[in-house]
Short mmCIF file of C-alpha atoms in Angstrom, two decimals:
data_model
loop_
_atom_site.label_atom_id
_atom_site.label_comp_id
_atom_site.label_asym_id
_atom_site.label_seq_id
_atom_site.Cartn_x
_atom_site.Cartn_y
_atom_site.Cartn_z
CA UNK P 1 6.25 -19.50 16.14
CA UNK P 2 6.55 -15.72 16.29
CA UNK P 3 4.24 -12.77 15.54
CA UNK P 4 4.69 -11.08 12.23
CA UNK P 5 6.22 -7.65 11.84
CA UNK P 6 6.32 -5.34 8.85
CA UNK P 7 9.74 -3.93 8.07
CA UNK P 8 11.09 -1.96 5.16
CA UNK P 9 13.96 -3.79 3.50
CA UNK P 10 17.05 -1.73 2.89
CA UNK P 11 19.38 -2.67 0.04
CA UNK P 12 22.39 -4.76 0.98
CA UNK P 13 26.02 -3.75 0.61
CA UNK P 14 28.15 -6.31 -1.28
CA UNK P 15 31.70 -6.95 -0.06
CA UNK P 16 34.24 -9.03 -2.00
CA UNK P 17 35.26 -11.92 0.28
CA UNK P 18 38.89 -11.40 -0.69
CA UNK P 19 38.90 -8.16 1.34
CA UNK P 20 38.68 -10.12 4.60
CA UNK P 21 41.94 -11.25 6.17
CA UNK P 22 40.48 -14.59 7.22
CA UNK P 23 39.57 -15.60 3.65
CA UNK P 24 41.98 -18.34 2.59
CA UNK P 25 43.44 -18.59 -0.87
CA UNK P 26 41.41 -21.76 -1.45
CA UNK P 27 38.16 -20.00 -0.53
CA UNK P 28 39.00 -17.05 -2.78
CA UNK P 29 39.98 -19.17 -5.77
CA UNK P 30 36.99 -21.47 -5.34
CA UNK P 31 34.71 -18.49 -5.87
CA UNK P 32 36.72 -16.45 -8.37
CA UNK P 33 39.14 -18.79 -10.18
CA UNK P 34 37.71 -22.29 -9.94
CA UNK P 35 39.88 -23.64 -12.76
CA UNK P 36 42.84 -23.69 -10.36
CA UNK P 37 40.98 -26.14 -8.12
CA UNK P 38 38.96 -28.09 -10.67
CA UNK P 39 41.04 -31.26 -10.28
CA UNK P 40 40.07 -31.56 -6.61
CA UNK P 41 36.29 -31.31 -7.07
CA UNK P 42 33.58 -32.89 -9.17
CA UNK P 43 32.33 -29.79 -10.93
CA UNK P 44 32.03 -26.03 -10.68
CA UNK P 45 28.77 -24.99 -8.98
CA UNK P 46 28.79 -21.80 -11.07
CA UNK P 47 28.54 -23.88 -14.28
CA UNK P 48 25.00 -25.01 -15.28
CA UNK P 49 26.43 -27.99 -17.16
CA UNK P 50 28.07 -29.21 -13.95
CA UNK P 51 24.63 -29.31 -12.36
CA UNK P 52 23.21 -31.30 -15.26
CA UNK P 53 26.05 -33.81 -14.97
CA UNK P 54 25.68 -34.04 -11.20
CA UNK P 55 21.94 -34.64 -11.49
CA UNK P 56 22.47 -37.42 -14.03
CA UNK P 57 25.15 -39.10 -11.85
CA UNK P 58 22.96 -38.93 -8.80
CA UNK P 59 19.87 -40.31 -10.51
CA UNK P 60 21.81 -43.29 -11.91
CA UNK P 61 23.20 -44.34 -8.52
CA UNK P 62 21.09 -46.86 -6.64
CA UNK P 63 20.03 -46.19 -3.06
CA UNK P 64 17.70 -47.57 -0.40
CA UNK P 65 15.27 -44.75 -1.11
CA UNK P 66 12.17 -46.30 0.45
CA UNK P 67 13.99 -47.40 3.60
CA UNK P 68 15.63 -44.01 4.19
CA UNK P 69 12.35 -42.19 3.51
CA UNK P 70 10.61 -44.42 6.05
CA UNK P 71 13.18 -43.59 8.75
CA UNK P 72 12.81 -39.88 8.08
CA UNK P 73 9.02 -40.20 8.16
CA UNK P 74 9.29 -41.77 11.61
CA UNK P 75 11.52 -38.92 12.80
CA UNK P 76 9.12 -36.36 11.40
CA UNK P 77 6.19 -38.09 13.09
CA UNK P 78 7.95 -37.86 16.47
CA UNK P 79 8.57 -34.14 15.90
CA UNK P 80 5.13 -33.45 14.42
CA UNK P 81 6.79 -31.95 11.34
CA UNK P 82 5.11 -29.43 9.08
CA UNK P 83 3.16 -30.77 6.12
CA UNK P 84 5.58 -29.20 3.63
CA UNK P 85 8.52 -31.05 5.17
CA UNK P 86 6.62 -34.35 5.21
CA UNK P 87 5.70 -33.95 1.55
CA UNK P 88 9.30 -33.13 0.65
CA UNK P 89 10.62 -36.20 2.48
CA UNK P 90 8.18 -38.46 0.66
CA UNK P 91 9.64 -37.25 -2.63
CA UNK P 92 12.87 -39.05 -1.75
CA UNK P 93 11.16 -42.29 -2.78
CA UNK P 94 11.01 -41.05 -6.37
CA UNK P 95 14.09 -42.25 -8.34
CA UNK P 96 14.19 -38.90 -10.16
CA UNK P 97 14.50 -36.87 -6.95
CA UNK P 98 17.81 -35.26 -6.06
CA UNK P 99 18.79 -33.53 -2.83
CA UNK P 100 20.72 -30.44 -1.79
CA UNK P 101 22.18 -31.20 1.62
CA UNK P 102 23.81 -29.29 4.43
CA UNK P 103 24.61 -30.17 8.01
CA UNK P 104 25.70 -28.84 11.36
CA UNK P 105 26.45 -29.97 14.89
CA UNK P 106 23.62 -29.71 17.39
CA UNK P 107 24.33 -26.27 18.87
CA UNK P 108 22.56 -24.87 21.92
CA UNK P 109 19.42 -22.91 20.95
CA UNK P 110 20.16 -23.57 17.28
CA UNK P 111 23.77 -22.44 17.18
CA UNK P 112 25.38 -19.46 15.42
CA UNK P 113 23.89 -17.43 12.60
CA UNK P 114 25.80 -19.40 9.98
CA UNK P 115 23.71 -22.49 10.86
CA UNK P 116 20.61 -20.65 9.69
CA UNK P 117 22.46 -19.38 6.60
CA UNK P 118 23.43 -22.93 5.67
CA UNK P 119 19.84 -24.13 5.87
CA UNK P 120 18.48 -21.19 3.90
CA UNK P 121 21.13 -21.51 1.19
CA UNK P 122 20.15 -25.18 0.86
CA UNK P 123 16.46 -24.33 0.49
CA UNK P 124 17.22 -21.73 -2.15
CA UNK P 125 19.49 -24.01 -4.16
CA UNK P 126 16.91 -26.81 -4.12
CA UNK P 127 14.33 -24.34 -5.46
CA UNK P 128 16.80 -23.28 -8.17
CA UNK P 129 17.34 -26.91 -9.21
CA UNK P 130 13.59 -27.47 -9.50
CA UNK P 131 13.15 -24.31 -11.55
CA UNK P 132 16.16 -24.55 -13.84
CA UNK P 133 16.55 -28.32 -14.28
CA UNK P 134 12.92 -29.46 -13.94
CA UNK P 135 13.58 -32.34 -11.55
CA UNK P 136 12.23 -32.93 -8.05
CA UNK P 137 14.75 -31.50 -5.57
CA UNK P 138 14.61 -31.69 -1.78
CA UNK P 139 16.53 -29.60 0.78
CA UNK P 140 17.94 -31.74 3.63
CA UNK P 141 19.50 -30.61 6.89
CA UNK P 142 21.78 -33.19 8.51
CA UNK P 143 21.50 -32.56 12.27
CA UNK P 144 24.78 -34.05 13.44
CA UNK P 145 24.46 -35.70 16.83
CA UNK P 146 27.50 -37.99 16.63
CA UNK P 147 30.19 -35.35 17.01
CA UNK P 148 31.71 -35.10 20.48
CA UNK P 149 32.88 -31.46 20.52
CA UNK P 150 30.75 -30.43 23.49
CA UNK P 151 32.74 -27.24 24.10
CA UNK P 152 31.82 -25.98 20.64
CA UNK P 153 28.06 -26.54 21.00
CA UNK P 154 27.24 -25.96 24.67
CA UNK P 155 26.85 -22.16 24.52
CA UNK P 156 24.88 -19.51 22.67
CA UNK P 157 26.06 -15.88 22.49
CA UNK P 158 23.89 -12.77 22.07
CA UNK P 159 24.24 -9.01 22.45
CA UNK P 160 22.46 -7.38 25.38
CA UNK P 161 20.69 -4.02 25.29
CA UNK P 162 24.06 -2.20 25.58
CA UNK P 163 25.56 -4.33 22.76
CA UNK P 164 27.66 -6.28 25.26
CA UNK P 165 28.50 -9.86 24.36
CA UNK P 166 26.77 -12.33 26.67
CA UNK P 167 26.74 -16.13 26.70
CA UNK P 168 24.12 -18.59 27.86
CA UNK P 169 25.77 -21.97 28.37
CA UNK P 170 25.45 -25.49 29.67
CA UNK P 171 28.16 -26.81 32.04
CA UNK P 172 31.45 -28.13 30.62
CA UNK P 173 31.71 -31.85 29.94
CA UNK P 174 33.03 -34.01 32.74
CA UNK P 175 35.50 -35.52 30.27
CA UNK P 176 35.66 -38.12 27.55
CA UNK P 177 34.31 -38.13 24.01
CA UNK P 178 30.62 -38.74 24.43
CA UNK P 179 28.62 -37.96 21.26
CA UNK P 180 26.37 -34.91 21.58
CA UNK P 181 23.42 -37.02 20.43
CA UNK P 182 23.72 -39.06 23.62
CA UNK P 183 23.61 -36.03 25.90
CA UNK P 184 20.27 -35.60 27.68
CA UNK P 185 19.41 -32.18 29.00
CA UNK P 186 19.00 -31.87 32.77
CA UNK P 187 18.06 -29.02 35.12
CA UNK P 188 21.08 -27.01 33.94
CA UNK P 189 19.03 -26.07 30.88
CA UNK P 190 16.86 -23.88 33.13
CA UNK P 191 19.92 -21.82 34.07
CA UNK P 192 20.95 -21.44 30.42
CA UNK P 193 17.43 -20.34 29.48
CA UNK P 194 17.36 -17.84 32.35
CA UNK P 195 20.72 -16.42 31.27
CA UNK P 196 19.46 -16.08 27.71
CA UNK P 197 16.29 -14.36 28.87
CA UNK P 198 18.21 -11.86 31.01
CA UNK P 199 20.58 -11.04 28.15
CA UNK P 200 18.16 -10.68 25.24
CA UNK P 201 16.88 -7.14 24.70
CA UNK P 202 13.12 -7.10 25.09
CA UNK P 203 11.24 -6.85 21.78
CA UNK P 204 7.77 -7.75 20.60
CA UNK P 205 9.16 -11.15 19.60
CA UNK P 206 10.88 -12.01 22.89
CA UNK P 207 7.97 -13.68 24.77
CA UNK P 208 7.13 -16.15 22.02
CA UNK P 209 10.69 -17.05 21.13
CA UNK P 210 11.46 -17.76 24.79
CA UNK P 211 8.27 -19.82 25.10
CA UNK P 212 9.35 -21.82 22.05
CA UNK P 213 12.84 -22.45 23.42
CA UNK P 214 11.49 -23.43 26.84
CA UNK P 215 9.08 -25.89 25.23
CA UNK P 216 11.83 -27.50 23.12
CA UNK P 217 14.83 -27.32 25.48
CA UNK P 218 13.75 -29.01 28.69
CA UNK P 219 15.09 -31.67 31.06
CA UNK P 220 14.84 -35.19 29.68
CA UNK P 221 15.15 -34.15 26.02
CA UNK P 222 18.24 -35.03 24.02
CA UNK P 223 20.49 -32.15 22.98
CA UNK P 224 20.45 -33.30 19.35
CA UNK P 225 16.71 -33.91 19.34
CA UNK P 226 16.03 -30.40 20.65
CA UNK P 227 18.28 -28.88 18.00
CA UNK P 228 16.58 -30.82 15.20
CA UNK P 229 13.13 -29.81 16.43
CA UNK P 230 14.02 -26.11 16.56
CA UNK P 231 15.44 -26.14 13.00
CA UNK P 232 12.38 -28.01 11.78
CA UNK P 233 9.89 -25.66 13.45
CA UNK P 234 11.59 -22.68 11.82
CA UNK P 235 12.19 -24.05 8.32
CA UNK P 236 10.07 -27.18 8.00
CA UNK P 237 7.10 -25.09 6.77
CA UNK P 238 9.35 -24.06 3.85
CA UNK P 239 10.01 -27.69 2.96
CA UNK P 240 13.31 -28.32 4.77
CA UNK P 241 13.75 -31.99 5.66
CA UNK P 242 15.61 -32.41 8.96
CA UNK P 243 17.46 -35.67 9.48
CA UNK P 244 18.87 -36.70 12.88
CA UNK P 245 22.10 -38.46 11.95
CA UNK P 246 22.39 -40.37 15.23
CA UNK P 247 19.27 -42.40 14.40
CA UNK P 248 20.40 -46.06 14.48
CA UNK P 249 17.66 -47.08 12.05
CA UNK P 250 19.60 -45.74 9.05
CA UNK P 251 22.86 -47.46 9.98
CA UNK P 252 21.94 -50.77 8.25
CA UNK P 253 21.84 -48.89 4.94
CA UNK P 254 25.53 -48.01 5.31
CA UNK P 255 26.71 -51.22 6.99
CA UNK P 256 28.47 -52.36 3.83
CA UNK P 257 30.24 -49.00 3.57
CA UNK P 258 31.47 -49.31 7.18
CA UNK P 259 32.69 -52.84 6.51
CA UNK P 260 34.55 -51.78 3.36
CA UNK P 261 36.27 -48.96 5.25
CA UNK P 262 37.55 -51.54 7.75
CA UNK P 263 38.58 -53.94 4.98
CA UNK P 264 40.57 -51.17 3.25
CA UNK P 265 42.52 -50.74 6.53
CA UNK P 266 43.44 -47.07 6.49
CA UNK P 267 43.18 -46.41 2.75
CA UNK P 268 40.82 -43.46 3.24
CA UNK P 269 43.25 -41.69 5.55
CA UNK P 270 46.07 -42.30 3.05
CA UNK P 271 44.02 -40.95 0.14
CA UNK P 272 43.07 -37.83 2.10
CA UNK P 273 46.72 -37.25 3.06
CA UNK P 274 47.84 -37.62 -0.55
CA UNK P 275 45.19 -35.14 -1.69
CA UNK P 276 46.30 -32.77 1.07
CA UNK P 277 49.89 -32.99 -0.17
CA UNK P 278 48.75 -32.17 -3.71
CA UNK P 279 46.80 -29.19 -2.38
CA UNK P 280 49.87 -27.88 -0.59
CA UNK P 281 52.01 -28.37 -3.70
CA UNK P 282 49.47 -26.24 -5.57
CA UNK P 283 49.84 -23.47 -2.98
CA UNK P 284 46.78 -24.19 -0.83
CA UNK P 285 46.33 -25.68 2.62
CA UNK P 286 45.26 -29.15 3.72
CA UNK P 287 42.13 -28.82 5.85
CA UNK P 288 42.32 -32.35 7.25
CA UNK P 289 45.49 -34.11 8.40
CA UNK P 290 44.41 -37.67 9.26
CA UNK P 291 46.68 -39.98 11.19
CA UNK P 292 48.04 -42.59 8.81
CA UNK P 293 47.00 -46.05 9.85
CA UNK P 294 43.68 -44.82 11.24
CA UNK P 295 40.21 -45.73 10.04
CA UNK P 296 37.68 -43.10 9.02
CA UNK P 297 35.36 -44.67 11.58
CA UNK P 298 34.72 -44.40 15.29
CA UNK P 299 33.54 -47.22 17.51
CA UNK P 300 30.46 -46.12 19.42
CA UNK P 301 30.25 -47.44 22.95
CA UNK P 302 29.90 -45.18 25.98
CA UNK P 303 32.12 -42.75 24.07
CA UNK P 304 33.15 -42.23 20.45
CA UNK P 305 36.49 -44.02 20.14
CA UNK P 306 38.97 -43.79 17.23
CA UNK P 307 40.14 -46.98 15.53
CA UNK P 308 43.78 -47.59 14.55
CA UNK P 309 45.20 -50.32 12.36
CA UNK P 310 48.15 -52.42 13.52
CA UNK P 311 48.84 -55.07 10.90
CA UNK P 312 45.77 -57.30 10.85
CA UNK P 313 44.49 -55.95 14.15
CA UNK P 314 42.18 -53.08 15.02
CA UNK P 315 43.21 -51.09 18.09
CA UNK P 316 40.41 -49.33 19.99
CA UNK P 317 41.64 -47.77 23.20
CA UNK P 318 43.25 -50.61 25.14
CA UNK P 319 41.38 -53.27 23.16
CA UNK P 320 42.68 -55.21 20.17
CA UNK P 321 40.48 -57.10 17.75
CA UNK P 322 41.15 -58.77 14.40
CA UNK P 323 40.15 -56.51 11.54
CA UNK P 324 38.17 -59.37 10.02
CA UNK P 325 36.08 -59.65 13.20
CA UNK P 326 35.52 -55.90 13.32
CA UNK P 327 34.46 -55.94 9.65
CA UNK P 328 31.90 -58.65 10.39
CA UNK P 329 30.67 -56.69 13.41
CA UNK P 330 30.17 -53.60 11.24
CA UNK P 331 27.88 -55.60 8.96
CA UNK P 332 25.80 -57.06 11.79
CA UNK P 333 25.93 -54.19 14.32
CA UNK P 334 26.37 -50.99 12.26
CA UNK P 335 24.75 -48.86 14.97
CA UNK P 336 27.96 -49.35 16.95
CA UNK P 337 29.96 -47.30 14.43
CA UNK P 338 30.12 -43.66 13.38
CA UNK P 339 31.93 -42.01 10.45
CA UNK P 340 34.59 -39.38 10.96
CA UNK P 341 34.98 -36.21 8.91
CA UNK P 342 36.41 -38.13 5.93
CA UNK P 343 33.66 -40.72 5.71
CA UNK P 344 30.63 -38.74 6.90
CA UNK P 345 30.03 -37.11 3.48
CA UNK P 346 30.19 -40.53 1.77
CA UNK P 347 27.70 -41.91 4.31
CA UNK P 348 25.48 -38.91 3.68
CA UNK P 349 25.54 -39.43 -0.08
CA UNK P 350 24.97 -43.16 0.25
CA UNK P 351 21.76 -42.41 2.12
CA UNK P 352 20.61 -39.41 0.09
CA UNK P 353 20.61 -38.57 -3.65
CA UNK P 354 22.88 -35.61 -3.02
CA UNK P 355 23.52 -33.44 -6.04
CA UNK P 356 25.13 -30.63 -4.03
CA UNK P 357 26.45 -30.08 -0.52
CA UNK P 358 26.28 -26.61 1.05
CA UNK P 359 29.20 -25.91 3.36
CA UNK P 360 31.20 -23.24 5.09
CA UNK P 361 34.81 -22.40 4.16
CA UNK P 362 36.29 -25.26 6.18
CA UNK P 363 33.92 -27.84 4.70
CA UNK P 364 34.54 -26.58 1.17
CA UNK P 365 38.25 -27.04 1.84
CA UNK P 366 38.06 -30.57 3.23
CA UNK P 367 35.91 -31.73 0.31
CA UNK P 368 39.02 -31.07 -1.81
CA UNK P 369 40.60 -34.09 -0.11
CA UNK P 370 37.67 -36.47 -0.62
CA UNK P 371 37.44 -37.06 -4.37
CA UNK P 372 39.48 -40.27 -4.36
CA UNK P 373 37.64 -41.51 -1.27
CA UNK P 374 34.29 -41.12 -3.01
CA UNK P 375 35.66 -42.97 -6.02
CA UNK P 376 36.96 -45.84 -3.87
CA UNK P 377 33.45 -46.47 -2.55
CA UNK P 378 31.77 -45.98 -5.92
CA UNK P 379 29.60 -43.13 -4.61
CA UNK P 380 29.17 -40.05 -6.85
CA UNK P 381 30.76 -36.99 -5.28
CA UNK P 382 28.35 -34.01 -5.26
CA UNK P 383 28.98 -30.43 -6.19
CA UNK P 384 30.02 -28.22 -3.28
CA UNK P 385 28.38 -24.81 -2.94
CA UNK P 386 29.58 -22.31 -0.30
CA UNK P 387 26.85 -21.11 2.04
CA UNK P 388 25.64 -17.53 1.99
CA UNK P 389 27.75 -15.25 4.16
CA UNK P 390 26.55 -11.95 5.59
CA UNK P 391 26.56 -9.47 8.44
CA UNK P 392 23.23 -8.21 9.77
CA UNK P 393 23.19 -4.61 10.97
CA UNK P 394 20.49 -2.10 11.85
CA UNK P 395 19.60 0.81 9.60
CA UNK P 396 21.67 3.31 11.61
CA UNK P 397 24.81 1.22 11.21
CA UNK P 398 24.29 0.76 7.50
CA UNK P 399 23.81 4.53 7.09
CA UNK P 400 26.95 5.15 9.15
CA UNK P 401 29.02 2.79 6.96
CA UNK P 402 27.64 4.32 3.76
CA UNK P 403 27.95 7.97 4.87
CA UNK P 404 31.59 7.61 5.83
CA UNK P 405 32.44 5.13 3.05
CA UNK P 406 33.87 2.93 5.79
CA UNK P 407 34.88 -0.63 4.75
CA UNK P 408 33.23 -3.02 7.17
CA UNK P 409 36.43 -5.02 7.64
CA UNK P 410 38.08 -2.02 9.32
CA UNK P 411 35.73 -2.49 12.27
CA UNK P 412 37.28 -5.82 13.21
CA UNK P 413 40.27 -4.43 15.10
CA UNK P 414 39.25 -3.94 18.73
CA UNK P 415 40.91 -0.53 18.98
CA UNK P 416 40.20 2.99 17.79
CA UNK P 417 42.51 3.15 14.78
CA UNK P 418 39.66 3.32 12.28
CA UNK P 419 37.83 5.81 14.52
CA UNK P 420 40.91 8.03 14.67
CA UNK P 421 41.09 8.05 10.89
CA UNK P 422 37.44 9.07 10.71
CA UNK P 423 38.00 11.86 13.22
CA UNK P 424 41.08 13.08 11.44
CA UNK P 425 39.16 13.16 8.18
CA UNK P 426 36.50 15.21 9.93
CA UNK P 427 38.94 17.87 11.17
CA UNK P 428 38.63 21.34 9.60
CA UNK P 429 40.97 21.48 6.57
CA UNK P 430 42.70 24.55 8.00
CA UNK P 431 43.84 22.57 11.05
CA UNK P 432 45.37 19.76 9.01
CA UNK P 433 46.93 22.07 6.44
CA UNK P 434 48.38 24.39 9.10
CA UNK P 435 49.91 21.55 11.07
CA UNK P 436 51.27 19.98 7.90
CA UNK P 437 52.78 23.30 6.77
CA UNK P 438 54.36 23.79 10.19
CA UNK P 439 55.96 20.34 10.10
CA UNK P 440 57.34 20.95 6.63
CA UNK P 441 58.61 24.40 7.61
CA UNK P 442 60.40 23.02 10.67
CA UNK P 443 62.04 20.33 8.57
CA UNK P 444 63.13 22.83 5.90
CA UNK P 445 64.39 25.59 8.21
CA UNK P 446 66.08 23.36 10.77
CA UNK P 447 67.78 21.38 8.02
CA UNK P 448 69.16 24.69 6.75
CA UNK P 449 70.20 25.67 10.30
CA UNK P 450 72.00 22.35 10.76
CA UNK P 451 73.89 22.90 7.52
CA UNK P 452 74.87 26.43 8.58
CA UNK P 453 76.06 25.72 12.12
CA UNK P 454 78.53 23.08 11.02
CA UNK P 455 80.54 25.89 9.40
CA UNK P 456 80.97 27.38 12.87
CA UNK P 457 81.38 24.16 14.85
CA UNK P 458 80.75 20.66 13.38
CA UNK P 459 79.69 19.36 16.78
CA UNK P 460 76.61 21.63 16.71
CA UNK P 461 74.90 19.60 13.98
CA UNK P 462 73.69 17.05 16.50
CA UNK P 463 72.22 19.78 18.70
CA UNK P 464 70.42 21.27 15.70
CA UNK P 465 69.00 17.88 14.74
CA UNK P 466 67.86 17.27 18.31
CA UNK P 467 66.11 20.63 18.35
CA UNK P 468 64.41 19.75 15.08
CA UNK P 469 63.26 16.40 16.49
CA UNK P 470 61.85 17.99 19.64
CA UNK P 471 59.93 20.60 17.69
CA UNK P 472 58.51 17.94 15.36
CA UNK P 473 57.54 15.78 18.34
CA UNK P 474 55.84 18.77 19.98
CA UNK P 475 53.82 19.42 16.82
CA UNK P 476 52.84 15.75 16.60
CA UNK P 477 51.74 15.85 20.24
CA UNK P 478 49.70 18.94 19.45
CA UNK P 479 48.15 17.07 16.53
CA UNK P 480 47.23 14.20 18.86
CA UNK P 481 45.68 16.65 21.33
CA UNK P 482 43.62 18.16 18.52
CA UNK P 483 42.38 14.69 17.55
CA UNK P 484 41.54 13.92 21.18
CA UNK P 485 39.64 17.20 21.43
CA UNK P 486 37.73 16.23 18.29
CA UNK P 487 36.90 12.89 19.93
CA UNK P 488 35.47 14.65 22.95
CA UNK P 489 33.59 17.04 20.75
CA UNK P 490 32.17 14.42 18.42
CA UNK P 491 30.66 11.93 20.85
CA UNK P 492 28.00 11.09 18.28
CA UNK P 493 30.56 9.76 15.82
CA UNK P 494 32.22 7.76 18.58
CA UNK P 495 28.91 6.20 19.66
CA UNK P 496 28.02 5.34 16.07
CA UNK P 497 31.41 3.74 15.51
CA UNK P 498 31.26 1.67 18.70
CA UNK P 499 27.69 0.60 17.90
CA UNK P 500 28.68 -0.54 14.41
CA UNK P 501 31.79 -2.29 15.71
CA UNK P 502 29.84 -4.23 18.36
CA UNK P 503 27.28 -5.40 15.81
CA UNK P 504 29.62 -6.38 13.00
CA UNK P 505 32.45 -7.93 15.03
CA UNK P 506 31.31 -8.85 18.55
CA UNK P 507 34.42 -9.49 20.56
CA UNK P 508 36.49 -8.89 17.42
CA UNK P 509 35.13 -12.01 15.68
CA UNK P 510 32.86 -12.57 12.69
CA UNK P 511 29.27 -11.92 13.64
CA UNK P 512 27.88 -14.99 11.85
CA UNK P 513 30.27 -17.27 13.75
CA UNK P 514 29.70 -15.76 17.20
CA UNK P 515 26.09 -14.67 17.64
CA UNK P 516 23.31 -17.24 17.92
CA UNK P 517 20.62 -16.86 15.30
CA UNK P 518 18.01 -16.63 18.07
CA UNK P 519 19.43 -13.16 18.78
CA UNK P 520 18.42 -12.02 15.30
CA UNK P 521 15.03 -13.72 15.44
CA UNK P 522 14.44 -11.92 18.72
CA UNK P 523 15.40 -8.63 17.09
CA UNK P 524 13.77 -8.92 13.66
CA UNK P 525 11.17 -11.67 13.89
CA UNK P 526 9.92 -13.95 11.06
CA UNK P 527 10.48 -11.36 8.29
CA UNK P 528 14.20 -12.08 8.69
CA UNK P 529 13.80 -15.69 7.51
CA UNK P 530 11.36 -14.64 4.82
CA UNK P 531 13.82 -12.10 3.45
CA UNK P 532 16.84 -14.39 3.60
CA UNK P 533 14.87 -16.96 1.62
CA UNK P 534 14.63 -14.39 -1.19
CA UNK P 535 17.78 -12.28 -0.98
CA UNK P 536 20.65 -11.45 -1.05
CA UNK P 537 22.16 -13.43 -3.95
CA UNK P 538 23.72 -16.72 -2.82
CA UNK P 539 26.38 -17.03 -5.52
CA UNK P 540 29.85 -17.53 -3.98
CA UNK P 541 32.45 -14.83 -3.53
CA UNK P 542 30.40 -12.03 -1.98
CA UNK P 543 29.74 -11.21 1.66
CA UNK P 544 26.65 -9.08 2.20
CA UNK P 545 26.01 -6.38 4.78
CA UNK P 546 22.26 -6.50 5.17
CA UNK P 547 19.63 -4.59 7.09
CA UNK P 548 16.44 -6.66 7.56
#
């Protein structure tokens, strides 16, 4: 896809996830104190014995292996998948084969950096399973085309040559809840591609990455199909199996599951709510709050419509239908249904021999509410492994952070508080000590003056205190002026700080959640993927600051 480039890899900087304000207690304990959460999951991914148990459970559970493998083979044929991906998919026919699975909505131009990190974590875990447990293991990427959150997937953000945050985007949805997999690109994709091209800084990789995107993202192609093809072109040669979830040909394999969800009439929502209550009692948060009396299914027509239960009736929009009729329809027309967040993992693990799911913090949290749902369908719940998490910076930024011993999380605030601290630390010691001595002297002497004047006239104490306050304020203002003078003098430090801040927290948000991974491929080329497939460590609990 892209020309090669030779880069010298700099060592990464590890950061404990608990240092970040956005890290929830559940995320922190999952990585560092799993015993507190053990009751909500089906094994600790840091425990080798949990992997052995998960592999055994998965291999014992029957699945339509040949049928699912045939559907994937047809998808791969349409996309002209790499030989390594085709070979990996064929392994799914083997009853010994297990899978490490991840998934993501079909984001424009591949979506944010964390999408790439999910896929790479999955590849690395599958390789670890093969090496340590001596069983065939396949990495699968679930390209989700049945979600309807168009606003979340229609844009791709990058940094321009001045490190300004720019977005290339498709138009907002006209309304409704149409699944992304049913959206076909039109001429608006040309505008989005042009915006991306104008924003991306020109590098040796720019021409080919734009050619690739223009070949994949074109009018007449489905949004989900384009996303799946891009992921496959990048990681298929490494053996990643991409599965388009909106493919109706796999729905017959989960028709019975859909029908049972209807027959249980809201039991999945109740079980998830009960698990959420237990989480909250344990001091955590419930990630999913399903509406009681709802099914964990959508009806797929022109839009994706939720289903409610009213006695023996199913309510879909303005329509009412006996639950028994809807259950029969699910068995005969399963392509007309789609799982919601509670049922999608069970669908996934009915289709695939999933030994482990790789997810972000939110997904790891909602799996804590699914254990009883898995059990109710008789499907083995997999291990859950958090995806790798990192910030990619250039060598100058990494040197800046190291030289000043500056914690990366201090860059998040979109102000100059951390910069002021750096500048103050850089002031000549004589300036700081002199100003500090002056403040202390004023406090000491004026306190003594205030005590003395009250012997002459008690009403003078207030005047003495006011004089003390004014003198202290004047010294503080002088201190501020000194700092401002240092700012003007040290433009280099200011530029370095702003550069690091723009890279690490564009717009004040986490880099991996904001910037599209195409930005980094444009900047670093194929060696980025090659390096991430080898390092940094993917064990949970650590965020890495990495220079490709």
